[in-house]
Amino acid sequence: MCDRGAEFGTTTGRRRRCGWFDAVIGRYAVRINGMDCLAITKLDVLDTLEELKVCVAYEINGQRCEDFPSNSRRFAQCKPIYKTLPGWQQSTVHCRTLEDLPKQALAYLKFLAELMEVPIALVSLGASRDQTIIVEDPIHGPKRALLDANGIPVTSG
């Protein structure tokens, strides 16, 4: 993921630590920062993977914990509990709408939105401005491009 996503420090060139999406810490960040939507960037980095993992909970001393620990000592004891999702193994760089995305990519985005308990407003698929899908414009109001119960994009008026 580091190489494909060009995740290297700008000044030092040092490799950044990259890993699977951690929904526990993400949900905590949403709550304490009052976020009402998310931007998912570099979705194209996942295009070649057979499967994806998402951390949905932590194991702490043999117990499942779905909330972010309240102190650093407990956090240091956390082991991630992953849910594995199928990858899409096809390029998304030319997708310009939700409808253009592979079914598995759409399912992944829907899963993240459900876990994070906020909608996804933007999805980027590359470095160019035109490689950004605006699902729901957080500045100028929603376009109302939403997903139905089956993960299919629908437009409501």
Coordinates of N, CA and C in Angstrom, one line a residue:
M1 N 0.8 -1.2 0.0 CA 0.0 0.0 0.0 C 0.9 1.3 0.0
C2 N 2.0 1.2 0.7 CA 2.9 2.4 0.8 C 3.4 2.8 -0.6
D3 N 3.9 1.8 -1.4 CA 4.4 2.2 -2.7 C 3.3 2.6 -3.7
R4 N 2.2 1.9 -3.7 CA 1.1 2.2 -4.6 C 0.4 3.5 -4.3
G5 N 0.4 3.9 -3.0 CA -0.2 5.1 -2.6 C 0.8 6.3 -2.5
A6 N 2.0 6.0 -2.8 CA 3.1 7.0 -2.7 C 3.1 7.7 -1.3
E7 N 3.1 6.8 -0.3 CA 3.1 7.3 1.1 C 4.5 7.4 1.6
F8 N 5.1 8.5 1.3 CA 6.5 8.8 1.7 C 6.5 10.2 2.2
G9 N 7.3 10.5 3.3 CA 7.4 11.8 3.8 C 7.9 12.8 2.7
T10 N 7.4 14.0 2.7 CA 7.7 15.0 1.7 C 9.2 15.4 1.9
T11 N 9.6 15.7 3.1 CA 10.9 16.2 3.4 C 11.9 15.1 3.5
T12 N 11.6 14.1 4.3 CA 12.6 13.0 4.6 C 12.6 11.9 3.6
G13 N 11.5 11.7 2.9 CA 11.3 10.5 2.0 C 11.1 9.2 2.7
R14 N 10.9 9.3 4.1 CA 10.7 8.1 4.9 C 9.3 7.5 4.6
R15 N 9.3 6.2 4.6 CA 8.0 5.5 4.3 C 7.1 5.8 5.5
R16 N 5.8 6.1 5.2 CA 4.8 6.3 6.2 C 4.2 4.9 6.6
R17 N 3.8 4.8 7.8 CA 3.2 3.6 8.3 C 1.7 3.5 7.8
C18 N 1.4 2.5 6.9 CA 0.1 2.4 6.4 C -0.5 1.1 6.8
G19 N -1.8 1.0 7.0 CA -2.4 -0.2 7.4 C -3.9 -0.2 7.0
W20 N -4.6 -1.2 7.5 CA -6.0 -1.3 7.2 C -6.8 -0.2 7.9
F21 N -8.0 0.1 7.4 CA -8.9 1.1 8.0 C -9.3 0.6 9.4
D22 N -9.1 1.5 10.4 CA -9.5 1.2 11.8 C -10.8 2.0 12.1
A23 N -11.9 1.3 12.1 CA -13.2 1.9 12.3 C -13.4 2.3 13.7
V24 N -12.7 1.7 14.7 CA -12.9 2.0 16.1 C -12.4 3.4 16.4
I25 N -11.1 3.6 16.0 CA -10.5 5.0 16.2 C -11.2 6.0 15.3
G26 N -11.6 5.6 14.1 CA -12.3 6.5 13.2 C -13.7 6.9 13.8
R27 N -14.4 6.0 14.4 CA -15.7 6.4 15.0 C -15.5 7.3 16.2
Y28 N -14.4 7.1 16.9 CA -14.1 8.0 18.0 C -13.8 9.4 17.5
A29 N -13.0 9.4 16.4 CA -12.6 10.7 15.8 C -13.9 11.5 15.4
V30 N -14.8 10.7 14.8 CA -16.1 11.3 14.3 C -16.8 11.9 15.5
R31 N -16.9 11.2 16.6 CA -17.7 11.6 17.8 C -17.0 12.9 18.4
I32 N -15.7 12.8 18.7 CA -15.1 13.9 19.4 C -14.9 15.2 18.6
N33 N -14.9 15.0 17.3 CA -14.8 16.2 16.4 C -16.1 16.7 15.8
G34 N -17.1 16.0 16.1 CA -18.4 16.4 15.5 C -18.6 16.4 14.0
M35 N -17.9 15.4 13.4 CA -17.9 15.3 11.9 C -19.3 14.8 11.5
D36 N -19.8 15.4 10.4 CA -21.1 14.9 9.9 C -21.0 14.3 8.5
C37 N -19.7 14.1 8.0 CA -19.5 13.4 6.8 C -18.0 13.0 6.7
L38 N -17.7 12.1 5.8 CA -16.3 11.7 5.6 C -15.9 11.9 4.1
A39 N -14.6 12.0 4.0 CA -13.9 12.0 2.6 C -13.0 10.7 2.6
I40 N -13.3 9.8 1.7 CA -12.4 8.6 1.6 C -11.5 8.9 0.4
T41 N -10.2 9.0 0.7 CA -9.2 9.3 -0.3 C -8.4 8.1 -0.7
K42 N -7.9 8.1 -1.9 CA -7.0 7.1 -2.5 C -7.6 5.7 -2.5
L43 N -8.9 5.7 -2.8 CA -9.6 4.4 -3.0 C -8.9 3.5 -4.0
D44 N -8.3 4.2 -5.0 CA -7.7 3.5 -6.1 C -6.5 2.7 -5.7
V45 N -5.9 3.0 -4.5 CA -4.8 2.3 -4.0 C -5.2 0.8 -3.7
L46 N -6.4 0.6 -3.4 CA -6.9 -0.8 -3.1 C -7.4 -1.6 -4.3
D47 N -7.3 -1.0 -5.5 CA -7.8 -1.6 -6.7 C -7.2 -3.1 -7.0
T48 N -6.0 -3.3 -6.6 CA -5.4 -4.6 -7.0 C -5.5 -5.7 -5.9
L49 N -6.1 -5.4 -4.8 CA -6.1 -6.3 -3.7 C -7.3 -7.3 -3.8
E50 N -7.0 -8.6 -3.5 CA -8.0 -9.6 -3.6 C -9.0 -9.5 -2.4
E51 N -8.5 -9.0 -1.3 CA -9.4 -8.8 -0.1 C -8.9 -7.6 0.7
L52 N -9.9 -7.1 1.4 CA -9.6 -5.9 2.3 C -9.9 -6.2 3.7
K53 N -9.2 -5.7 4.6 CA -9.6 -5.9 6.0 C -9.9 -4.5 6.6
V54 N -10.9 -4.5 7.5 CA -11.3 -3.4 8.3 C -11.4 -3.8 9.7
C55 N -10.7 -3.0 10.6 CA -10.7 -3.2 12.0 C -12.1 -2.8 12.5
V56 N -12.9 -3.7 13.0 CA -14.2 -3.4 13.5 C -14.3 -3.3 15.0
A57 N -13.3 -3.9 15.7 CA -13.3 -3.9 17.2 C -11.9 -4.2 17.6
Y58 N -11.7 -4.1 18.9 CA -10.4 -4.5 19.5 C -10.7 -5.7 20.5
E59 N -9.6 -6.5 20.7 CA -9.6 -7.4 21.7 C -8.7 -6.9 22.8
I60 N -9.2 -6.8 24.0 CA -8.4 -6.3 25.2 C -8.6 -7.4 26.3
N61 N -7.5 -8.0 26.6 CA -7.6 -9.1 27.7 C -8.7 -10.1 27.4
G62 N -8.8 -10.5 26.2 CA -9.8 -11.6 25.8 C -11.2 -11.1 25.6
Q63 N -11.4 -9.8 25.8 CA -12.8 -9.2 25.7 C -12.9 -8.4 24.4
R64 N -14.0 -8.5 23.7 CA -14.2 -7.6 22.5 C -14.7 -6.2 23.0
C65 N -14.0 -5.2 22.4 CA -14.3 -3.8 22.7 C -14.5 -3.1 21.4
E66 N -15.7 -2.5 21.3 CA -16.0 -1.7 20.0 C -15.9 -0.2 20.2
D67 N -15.5 0.2 21.4 CA -15.3 1.6 21.7 C -13.8 1.9 21.9
F68 N -13.4 3.1 21.6 CA -12.0 3.4 21.8 C -11.6 3.5 23.3
P69 N -10.5 2.8 23.7 CA -10.2 2.8 25.1 C -10.0 4.2 25.7
S70 N -10.3 4.3 27.0 CA -10.2 5.6 27.6 C -8.8 6.0 28.1
N71 N -7.9 5.0 28.1 CA -6.5 5.4 28.5 C -5.5 4.7 27.7
S72 N -4.3 5.2 27.7 CA -3.2 4.7 26.8 C -2.8 3.3 27.2
R73 N -2.9 3.0 28.5 CA -2.5 1.6 28.9 C -3.4 0.6 28.3
R74 N -4.7 0.8 28.3 CA -5.6 -0.1 27.7 C -5.4 -0.2 26.2
F75 N -5.2 1.0 25.6 CA -5.0 1.1 24.1 C -3.8 0.2 23.7
A76 N -2.7 0.3 24.5 CA -1.5 -0.5 24.3 C -1.8 -2.0 24.3
Q77 N -2.8 -2.4 24.9 CA -3.2 -3.9 25.0 C -4.1 -4.3 23.9
C78 N -4.5 -3.4 23.1 CA -5.5 -3.7 22.0 C -4.9 -4.6 20.9
K79 N -5.7 -5.6 20.5 CA -5.4 -6.3 19.3 C -6.6 -6.1 18.3
P80 N -6.3 -5.8 17.1 CA -7.4 -5.5 16.2 C -8.2 -6.8 15.8
I81 N -9.5 -6.6 15.7 CA -10.4 -7.7 15.2 C -10.9 -7.2 13.8
Y82 N -10.5 -8.0 12.8 CA -10.8 -7.5 11.4 C -12.0 -8.3 10.8
K83 N -12.7 -7.5 10.0 CA -13.7 -8.1 9.1 C -13.0 -8.1 7.7
T84 N -13.1 -9.2 7.0 CA -12.5 -9.3 5.7 C -13.6 -9.1 4.6
L85 N -13.3 -8.2 3.7 CA -14.2 -8.0 2.6 C -13.6 -8.3 1.2
P86 N -14.3 -8.7 0.2 CA -13.7 -8.9 -1.1 C -13.2 -7.7 -1.7
G87 N -12.1 -7.8 -2.4 CA -11.6 -6.7 -3.2 C -12.3 -6.6 -4.5
W88 N -12.0 -5.7 -5.4 CA -12.6 -5.6 -6.7 C -11.7 -5.8 -7.8
Q89 N -10.4 -5.8 -7.6 CA -9.4 -6.1 -8.6 C -9.6 -5.6 -10.0
Q90 N -10.0 -4.4 -10.0 CA -10.1 -3.7 -11.3 C -9.9 -2.2 -11.0
S91 N -9.5 -1.5 -12.0 CA -9.2 -0.1 -11.9 C -10.4 0.8 -11.6
T92 N -10.3 1.7 -10.7 CA -11.3 2.7 -10.4 C -10.9 4.1 -10.9
V93 N -9.7 4.3 -11.4 CA -9.2 5.6 -11.7 C -10.0 6.4 -12.8
H94 N -10.8 5.7 -13.6 CA -11.6 6.4 -14.6 C -13.1 6.5 -14.2
C95 N -13.4 6.1 -13.0 CA -14.8 6.2 -12.5 C -15.0 7.7 -12.1
R96 N -16.2 8.2 -12.5 CA -16.5 9.6 -12.2 C -17.8 9.7 -11.4
T97 N -18.5 8.6 -11.2 CA -19.8 8.6 -10.5 C -19.8 7.3 -9.6
L98 N -20.7 7.3 -8.6 CA -20.8 6.1 -7.8 C -21.2 4.9 -8.7
E99 N -22.0 5.1 -9.7 CA -22.5 4.1 -10.6 C -21.4 3.4 -11.4
D100 N -20.3 4.2 -11.6 CA -19.1 3.7 -12.3 C -18.3 2.7 -11.5
L101 N -18.4 2.8 -10.2 CA -17.5 2.0 -9.3 C -17.9 0.5 -9.3
P102 N -16.9 -0.4 -9.2 CA -17.2 -1.8 -9.1 C -18.1 -2.1 -7.9
K103 N -18.9 -3.1 -8.0 CA -19.9 -3.4 -6.9 C -19.2 -3.6 -5.6
Q104 N -18.1 -4.3 -5.6 CA -17.4 -4.5 -4.3 C -16.8 -3.2 -3.7
A105 N -16.4 -2.3 -4.5 CA -15.9 -1.0 -4.0 C -17.1 -0.2 -3.4
L106 N -18.2 -0.3 -4.0 CA -19.4 0.4 -3.5 C -19.8 -0.3 -2.1
A107 N -19.7 -1.6 -2.1 CA -20.1 -2.3 -0.8 C -19.1 -1.9 0.3
Y108 N -17.8 -1.8 -0.1 CA -16.8 -1.3 0.9 C -17.1 0.1 1.4
L109 N -17.4 1.0 0.6 CA -17.8 2.4 1.0 C -19.0 2.4 1.9
K110 N -20.0 1.6 1.5 CA -21.2 1.5 2.3 C -20.9 0.9 3.7
F111 N -20.1 -0.1 3.8 CA -19.7 -0.7 5.0 C -19.0 0.3 5.9
L112 N -18.1 1.1 5.3 CA -17.4 2.1 6.1 C -18.3 3.2 6.7
A113 N -19.3 3.6 5.8 CA -20.2 4.6 6.2 C -21.1 4.1 7.4
E114 N -21.5 2.8 7.3 CA -22.3 2.2 8.4 C -21.5 2.1 9.7
L115 N -20.3 1.7 9.6 CA -19.4 1.6 10.8 C -19.1 2.9 11.4
M116 N -18.9 3.9 10.6 CA -18.5 5.3 11.1 C -19.7 6.1 11.5
E117 N -20.9 5.6 11.1 CA -22.2 6.3 11.5 C -22.3 7.7 10.9
V118 N -21.7 7.9 9.8 CA -21.8 9.2 9.1 C -21.7 8.9 7.6
P119 N -22.3 9.7 6.8 CA -22.3 9.5 5.3 C -20.9 9.8 4.7
I120 N -20.6 9.2 3.6 CA -19.4 9.6 2.9 C -19.8 10.7 1.9
A121 N -19.1 11.8 1.9 CA -19.4 12.9 1.1 C -18.5 12.9 -0.2
L122 N -17.3 12.5 -0.1 CA -16.3 12.6 -1.2 C -15.6 11.3 -1.3
V123 N -15.3 10.8 -2.5 CA -14.4 9.7 -2.7 C -13.4 10.1 -3.8
S124 N -12.1 10.0 -3.4 CA -11.1 10.3 -4.5 C -10.5 9.0 -5.0
L125 N -10.2 9.0 -6.3 CA -9.6 7.9 -7.0 C -8.3 8.2 -7.7
G126 N -7.7 9.2 -7.3 CA -6.4 9.6 -7.9 C -6.1 11.0 -7.5
A127 N -5.0 11.5 -8.0 CA -4.5 12.9 -7.7 C -5.2 14.0 -8.4
S128 N -5.8 13.7 -9.5 CA -6.5 14.8 -10.3 C -7.8 15.2 -9.7
R129 N -8.1 16.5 -9.9 CA -9.4 17.0 -9.4 C -10.6 16.3 -9.9
D130 N -10.5 15.9 -11.2 CA -11.6 15.2 -11.8 C -11.7 13.7 -11.4
Q131 N -10.8 13.3 -10.6 CA -10.9 11.9 -10.0 C -11.5 11.9 -8.6
T132 N -12.4 12.9 -8.4 CA -13.1 13.0 -7.1 C -14.6 12.9 -7.4
I133 N -15.2 11.9 -6.7 CA -16.7 11.8 -6.8 C -17.3 12.5 -5.6
I134 N -18.1 13.5 -5.9 CA -18.8 14.3 -4.9 C -20.1 13.6 -4.7
V135 N -20.2 12.8 -3.5 CA -21.4 12.1 -3.2 C -22.4 13.0 -2.6
E136 N -22.0 13.8 -1.6 CA -22.8 14.8 -0.9 C -21.9 16.0 -0.6
D137 N -22.2 17.1 -1.2 CA -21.4 18.3 -1.1 C -21.5 18.9 0.3
P138 N -20.4 18.8 1.1 CA -20.5 19.3 2.5 C -20.6 20.8 2.6
I139 N -20.2 21.5 1.6 CA -20.2 23.0 1.6 C -21.5 23.5 1.0
H140 N -21.9 23.1 -0.1 CA -23.0 23.7 -0.9 C -24.3 22.9 -0.8
G141 N -24.3 21.9 0.1 CA -25.5 21.1 0.3 C -25.5 19.8 -0.5
P142 N -26.3 18.8 -0.1 CA -26.2 17.5 -0.6 C -26.8 17.4 -2.0
K143 N -26.2 16.5 -2.8 CA -26.7 16.2 -4.1 C -27.7 15.0 -4.0
R144 N -27.7 14.5 -2.8 CA -28.6 13.4 -2.5 C -28.3 12.1 -3.3
A145 N -27.1 11.9 -3.6 CA -26.7 10.6 -4.2 C -26.4 9.7 -3.1
L146 N -27.4 8.8 -2.8 CA -27.3 7.9 -1.6 C -27.3 6.5 -2.1
L147 N -27.1 5.6 -1.1 CA -27.1 4.1 -1.4 C -28.3 3.6 -0.8
D148 N -29.0 2.7 -1.6 CA -30.2 2.0 -1.0 C -29.7 0.8 -0.2
A149 N -30.7 0.1 0.3 CA -30.4 -1.1 1.2 C -29.5 -2.1 0.5
N150 N -29.5 -2.1 -0.8 CA -28.6 -3.1 -1.5 C -27.3 -2.5 -2.0
G151 N -27.0 -1.3 -1.5 CA -25.8 -0.6 -1.9 C -25.8 0.0 -3.3
I152 N -27.0 0.2 -3.9 CA -27.1 0.7 -5.2 C -27.4 2.2 -5.1
P153 N -26.6 3.0 -5.9 CA -26.9 4.5 -5.8 C -28.3 4.8 -6.3
V154 N -28.9 5.7 -5.5 CA -30.2 6.2 -5.9 C -30.2 7.7 -5.8
T155 N -31.0 8.4 -6.6 CA -31.1 9.9 -6.5 C -32.5 10.2 -6.0
S156 N -32.6 11.0 -5.0 CA -33.9 11.4 -4.5 C -34.0 12.9 -4.8
G157 N -35.2 13.4 -5.0 CA -35.4 14.7 -5.4 C -35.8 15.6 -4.4

